[in-house]
PDB file of C-alpha atoms in Angstrom:
ATOM      1  CA  MET A  23     -86.695 122.546-102.507  1.00  0.00           C
ATOM      2  CA  ALA A  24     -84.583 121.216 -99.622  1.00  0.00           C
ATOM      3  CA  ASP A  25     -81.919 123.767-100.546  1.00  0.00           C
ATOM      4  CA  SER A  26     -84.249 126.716-101.047  1.00  0.00           C
ATOM      5  CA  ILE A  27     -83.122 130.014 -99.619  1.00  0.00           C
ATOM      6  CA  PHE A  28     -85.952 129.749 -97.079  1.00  0.00           C
ATOM      7  CA  ALA A  29     -84.778 126.328 -95.891  1.00  0.00           C
ATOM      8  CA  ARG A  30     -81.281 127.760 -95.481  1.00  0.00           C
ATOM      9  CA  ILE A  31     -82.639 130.721 -93.502  1.00  0.00           C
ATOM     10  CA  ILE A  32     -84.742 128.464 -91.271  1.00  0.00           C
ATOM     11  CA  ASN A  33     -81.749 126.163 -90.685  1.00  0.00           C
ATOM     12  CA  GLY A  34     -79.565 129.109 -89.659  1.00  0.00           C
ATOM     13  CA  GLU A  35     -77.240 128.817 -92.664  1.00  0.00           C
ATOM     14  CA  ILE A  36     -78.105 132.370 -93.743  1.00  0.00           C
ATOM     15  CA  PRO A  37     -78.167 134.812 -90.820  1.00  0.00           C
ATOM     16  CA  THR A  38     -81.549 136.494 -90.711  1.00  0.00           C
ATOM     17  CA  GLU A  39     -83.434 138.370 -88.032  1.00  0.00           C
ATOM     18  CA  PHE A  40     -86.769 136.697 -87.356  1.00  0.00           C
ATOM     19  CA  ILE A  41     -89.477 139.172 -86.457  1.00  0.00           C
ATOM     20  CA  TYR A  42     -91.580 136.211 -85.336  1.00  0.00           C
ATOM     21  CA  GLU A  43     -90.853 132.547 -84.834  1.00  0.00           C
ATOM     22  CA  ASP A  44     -92.438 129.515 -83.294  1.00  0.00           C
ATOM     23  CA  GLU A  45     -92.165 125.760 -83.754  1.00  0.00           C
ATOM     24  CA  HIS A  46     -94.164 125.894 -87.012  1.00  0.00           C
ATOM     25  CA  CYS A  47     -93.012 129.001 -88.867  1.00  0.00           C
ATOM     26  CA  VAL A  48     -90.886 132.126 -89.029  1.00  0.00           C
ATOM     27  CA  ALA A  49     -91.511 135.670 -90.257  1.00  0.00           C
ATOM     28  CA  ILE A  50     -88.855 137.844 -91.882  1.00  0.00           C
ATOM     29  CA  HIS A  51     -88.674 141.144 -93.701  1.00  0.00           C
ATOM     30  CA  ASP A  52     -88.604 140.730 -97.484  1.00  0.00           C
ATOM     31  CA  ILE A  53     -85.206 141.705 -98.918  1.00  0.00           C
ATOM     32  CA  ASN A  54     -86.912 143.317-101.923  1.00  0.00           C
ATOM     33  CA  PRO A  55     -89.914 145.071-100.364  1.00  0.00           C
ATOM     34  CA  GLN A  56     -92.810 146.081-102.584  1.00  0.00           C
ATOM     35  CA  ALA A  57     -94.387 148.263 -99.890  1.00  0.00           C
ATOM     36  CA  PRO A  58     -93.202 150.049 -96.735  1.00  0.00           C
ATOM     37  CA  THR A  59     -94.167 146.921 -94.788  1.00  0.00           C
ATOM     38  CA  HIS A  60     -93.379 143.676 -96.586  1.00  0.00           C
ATOM     39  CA  VAL A  61     -92.965 140.558 -94.479  1.00  0.00           C
ATOM     40  CA  LEU A  62     -92.834 136.874 -95.366  1.00  0.00           C
ATOM     41  CA  VAL A  63     -94.376 134.172 -93.170  1.00  0.00           C
ATOM     42  CA  ILE A  64     -92.681 130.864 -93.957  1.00  0.00           C
ATOM     43  CA  PRO A  65     -93.543 127.420 -92.591  1.00  0.00           C
ATOM     44  CA  ARG A  66     -90.606 125.443 -91.222  1.00  0.00           C
ATOM     45  CA  ARG A  67     -91.906 122.314 -92.943  1.00  0.00           C
ATOM     46  CA  PRO A  68     -91.403 122.818 -96.656  1.00  0.00           C
ATOM     47  CA  ILE A  69     -94.397 122.643 -98.935  1.00  0.00           C
ATOM     48  CA  GLU A  70     -93.443 123.583-102.488  1.00  0.00           C
ATOM     49  CA  LYS A  71     -96.615 125.567-103.204  1.00  0.00           C
ATOM     50  CA  LEU A  72    -100.096 125.945-101.783  1.00  0.00           C
ATOM     51  CA  SER A  73    -101.649 123.571-104.302  1.00  0.00           C
ATOM     52  CA  ASP A  74     -99.300 120.841-103.033  1.00  0.00           C
ATOM     53  CA  ALA A  75    -100.777 121.050 -99.527  1.00  0.00           C
ATOM     54  CA  GLY A  76    -103.014 118.207 -98.450  1.00  0.00           C
ATOM     55  CA  PRO A  77    -105.421 117.408 -95.620  1.00  0.00           C
ATOM     56  CA  GLN A  78    -102.430 116.739 -93.348  1.00  0.00           C
ATOM     57  CA  ASP A  79    -101.455 120.420 -93.769  1.00  0.00           C
ATOM     58  CA  GLN A  80    -104.777 121.884 -92.659  1.00  0.00           C
ATOM     59  CA  GLU A  81    -103.632 122.728 -89.130  1.00  0.00           C
ATOM     60  CA  LEU A  82    -100.383 124.279 -90.381  1.00  0.00           C
ATOM     61  CA  LEU A  83    -102.169 126.407 -92.979  1.00  0.00           C
ATOM     62  CA  GLY A  84    -104.605 127.695 -90.369  1.00  0.00           C
ATOM     63  CA  HIS A  85    -101.700 128.429 -88.041  1.00  0.00           C
ATOM     64  CA  LEU A  86     -99.967 130.467 -90.753  1.00  0.00           C
ATOM     65  CA  LEU A  87    -103.052 132.673 -91.122  1.00  0.00           C
ATOM     66  CA  LEU A  88    -103.212 133.257 -87.364  1.00  0.00           C
ATOM     67  CA  VAL A  89     -99.519 134.164 -87.389  1.00  0.00           C
ATOM     68  CA  VAL A  90    -100.159 136.648 -90.201  1.00  0.00           C
ATOM     69  CA  ALA A  91    -102.679 138.394 -87.938  1.00  0.00           C
ATOM     70  CA  LYS A  92    -100.211 138.417 -84.997  1.00  0.00           C
ATOM     71  CA  VAL A  93     -97.380 139.786 -87.103  1.00  0.00           C
ATOM     72  CA  ALA A  94     -99.623 142.439 -88.680  1.00  0.00           C
ATOM     73  CA  GLU A  95    -100.658 143.523 -85.180  1.00  0.00           C
ATOM     74  CA  GLN A  96     -97.031 143.535 -84.005  1.00  0.00           C
ATOM     75  CA  LEU A  97     -96.075 145.759 -86.961  1.00  0.00           C
ATOM     76  CA  GLY A  98     -99.019 148.120 -86.474  1.00  0.00           C
ATOM     77  CA  VAL A  99    -100.714 147.278 -89.777  1.00  0.00           C
ATOM     78  CA  ALA A 100    -103.496 144.974 -88.583  1.00  0.00           C
ATOM     79  CA  ASP A 101    -106.244 147.254 -89.912  1.00  0.00           C
ATOM     80  CA  ALA A 102    -104.949 147.476 -93.489  1.00  0.00           C
ATOM     81  CA  PHE A 103    -102.744 144.915 -95.173  1.00  0.00           C
ATOM     82  CA  ARG A 104    -102.770 142.663 -98.200  1.00  0.00           C
ATOM     83  CA  LEU A 105    -101.970 138.954 -97.954  1.00  0.00           C
ATOM     84  CA  ILE A 106    -100.500 137.326-101.060  1.00  0.00           C
ATOM     85  CA  VAL A 107     -99.619 133.712-101.829  1.00  0.00           C
ATOM     86  CA  ASN A 108     -98.128 133.045-105.247  1.00  0.00           C
ATOM     87  CA  ASN A 109     -98.747 129.493-106.439  1.00  0.00           C
ATOM     88  CA  GLY A 110     -96.419 128.316-109.198  1.00  0.00           C
ATOM     89  CA  ALA A 111     -94.031 129.924-111.650  1.00  0.00           C
ATOM     90  CA  ASN A 112     -96.806 131.321-113.843  1.00  0.00           C
ATOM     91  CA  ALA A 113     -98.176 133.135-110.791  1.00  0.00           C
ATOM     92  CA  GLY A 114     -94.781 134.712-110.105  1.00  0.00           C
ATOM     93  CA  GLN A 115     -93.472 132.250-107.514  1.00  0.00           C
ATOM     94  CA  THR A 116     -89.678 132.035-107.697  1.00  0.00           C
ATOM     95  CA  VAL A 117     -88.896 130.407-104.348  1.00  0.00           C
ATOM     96  CA  PHE A 118     -90.609 127.036-104.236  1.00  0.00           C
ATOM     97  CA  HIS A 119     -91.181 126.853-100.508  1.00  0.00           C
ATOM     98  CA  LEU A 120     -94.662 128.064 -99.555  1.00  0.00           C
ATOM     99  CA  HIS A 121     -94.634 131.560 -98.080  1.00  0.00           C
ATOM    100  CA  LEU A 122     -97.188 134.265 -97.382  1.00  0.00           C
ATOM    101  CA  HIS A 123     -96.505 137.919 -98.170  1.00  0.00           C
ATOM    102  CA  ILE A 124     -97.875 140.575 -95.811  1.00  0.00           C
ATOM    103  CA  VAL A 125     -97.751 143.934 -97.600  1.00  0.00           C
ATOM    104  CA  ALA A 126     -98.934 147.198 -96.097  1.00  0.00           C
ATOM    105  CA  GLY A 127     -98.184 150.856 -95.745  1.00  0.00           C
ATOM    106  CA  ARG A 128     -99.393 152.009 -99.140  1.00  0.00           C
ATOM    107  CA  SER A 129    -102.726 152.221-100.882  1.00  0.00           C
ATOM    108  CA  PHE A 130    -103.981 149.186-102.804  1.00  0.00           C
ATOM    109  CA  LYS A 131    -106.853 149.652-105.199  1.00  0.00           C
ATOM    110  CA  GLU A 132    -109.439 146.946-105.757  1.00  0.00           C
ATOM    111  CA  GLY A 133    -108.468 144.873-108.749  1.00  0.00           C
ATOM    112  CA  GLN A 134    -104.861 146.088-108.606  1.00  0.00           C
ATOM    113  CA  LEU A 135    -102.359 143.271-108.550  1.00  0.00           C
ATOM    114  CA  THR A 136     -99.124 143.787-106.705  1.00  0.00           C
ATOM    115  CA  GLY A 137     -96.237 142.885-108.992  1.00  0.00           C
ATOM    116  CA  GLY A 138     -92.806 141.717-107.994  1.00  0.00           C
ATOM    117  CA  LEU A 139     -93.919 139.406-105.196  1.00  0.00           C
ATOM    118  CA  ASN A 140     -92.409 135.958-105.442  1.00  0.00           C
TER     119      ASN A 140
END
């Protein structure tokens, strides 16, 4: 996980425009968007997947959710977006560094899963 693409982005090894950043996380546009708005919120401290988080991560996880709300507001989608966290390969996770997908700008039906989000 130390060499994940997200770790390389956070460390500045892969030039990327952050649409949000603070001491705990960054937000970037997804390079393979599944909706008109598709942003990733990524913690700087790597956690492989959500189920690997422990009590020591509680504050960080709460912070990530507050950042999602800020970024959604910044992008003008605060009233209608979907938040997705894939947990493990069988759930579609391909980058094993926890990240939250903000997807918006198209209609999502109840019960409809959004494919292609890793």
